[in-house]
Amino acid sequence: MHRFFRMTTFFITRHPGARVWAEQEGIRVDRLLDHLDPVEIQANDAVLGTLPVHLAAEVCARGARYLHLTLALPPECRGKELSAEDLRRFGASLREFEVRAVDSA
């Protein structure tokens, strides 16, 4: 099958707890990657994760959907490796965003 007719769902995370959380939530993923190479993204793909804003904008510019892994993380937990249980406790969910770069010149 040509890739043209099939969308790919990418989950970009290097955190084991996030990977377990997605699996336990039944989120279907085609490609699980530590880092995103935007060149791989095509129109109608879906990208899940917590990308830097410039990469999220590139995903959207390529015609793909960007779903951000959001959670209400208390300050004392920032920078710590979280488990799937921690993610659920902090209300993890996937929320779709449309991001675009704006020329500021």
Coordinates of C-alpha atoms in Angstrom, one line a residue, residues 36-93:
L36 CA 11.0 13.8 15.6
D37 CA 12.5 14.4 12.2
P38 CA 9.9 16.6 10.7
V39 CA 10.9 15.5 7.2
E40 CA 9.1 12.2 7.9
I41 CA 5.7 13.9 8.5
Q42 CA 3.2 14.0 5.7
A43 CA -0.3 15.5 5.4
N44 CA -3.0 13.7 7.4
D45 CA -0.4 12.1 9.8
A46 CA -1.0 12.6 13.5
V47 CA 1.8 13.5 15.9
L48 CA 1.4 13.0 19.6
G49 CA 3.8 14.3 22.3
T50 CA 5.2 17.4 23.9
L51 CA 7.1 19.0 21.1
P52 CA 8.9 22.4 21.2
V53 CA 6.7 25.0 19.6
H54 CA 8.8 25.4 16.5
L55 CA 8.5 21.6 15.8
A56 CA 4.7 21.6 16.5
A57 CA 4.4 24.5 13.9
E58 CA 6.3 22.5 11.4
V59 CA 4.1 19.5 11.9
C60 CA 1.0 21.6 11.3
A61 CA 2.6 23.4 8.3
R62 CA 3.0 19.9 6.7
G63 CA -0.8 19.3 7.0
A64 CA -0.6 16.9 9.9
R65 CA -2.4 17.1 13.2
Y66 CA -0.6 17.9 16.5
L67 CA -1.9 16.5 19.7
H68 CA -0.1 17.7 22.8
L69 CA 0.2 15.6 25.9
T70 CA -1.0 18.0 28.6
L71 CA -1.1 17.5 32.3
A72 CA -1.3 19.7 35.4
L73 CA 2.2 19.2 36.7
P74 CA 2.9 20.7 40.1
P75 CA 6.2 22.7 40.2
E76 CA 7.9 20.2 42.6
C77 CA 7.5 17.4 40.0
R78 CA 9.1 19.3 37.1
G79 CA 12.2 17.6 35.8
K80 CA 11.3 14.3 37.4
E81 CA 10.7 11.1 35.5
L82 CA 6.9 10.4 35.9
S83 CA 5.2 7.0 35.9
A84 CA 2.0 6.2 34.1
E85 CA 0.2 6.4 37.4
D86 CA 1.7 9.9 38.0
L87 CA 0.5 11.0 34.5
R88 CA -3.1 9.8 35.3
R89 CA -2.9 11.6 38.8
F90 CA -1.9 14.8 37.1
G91 CA -4.8 14.5 34.5
A92 CA -2.8 13.6 31.4
S93 CA -4.7 13.9 28.2

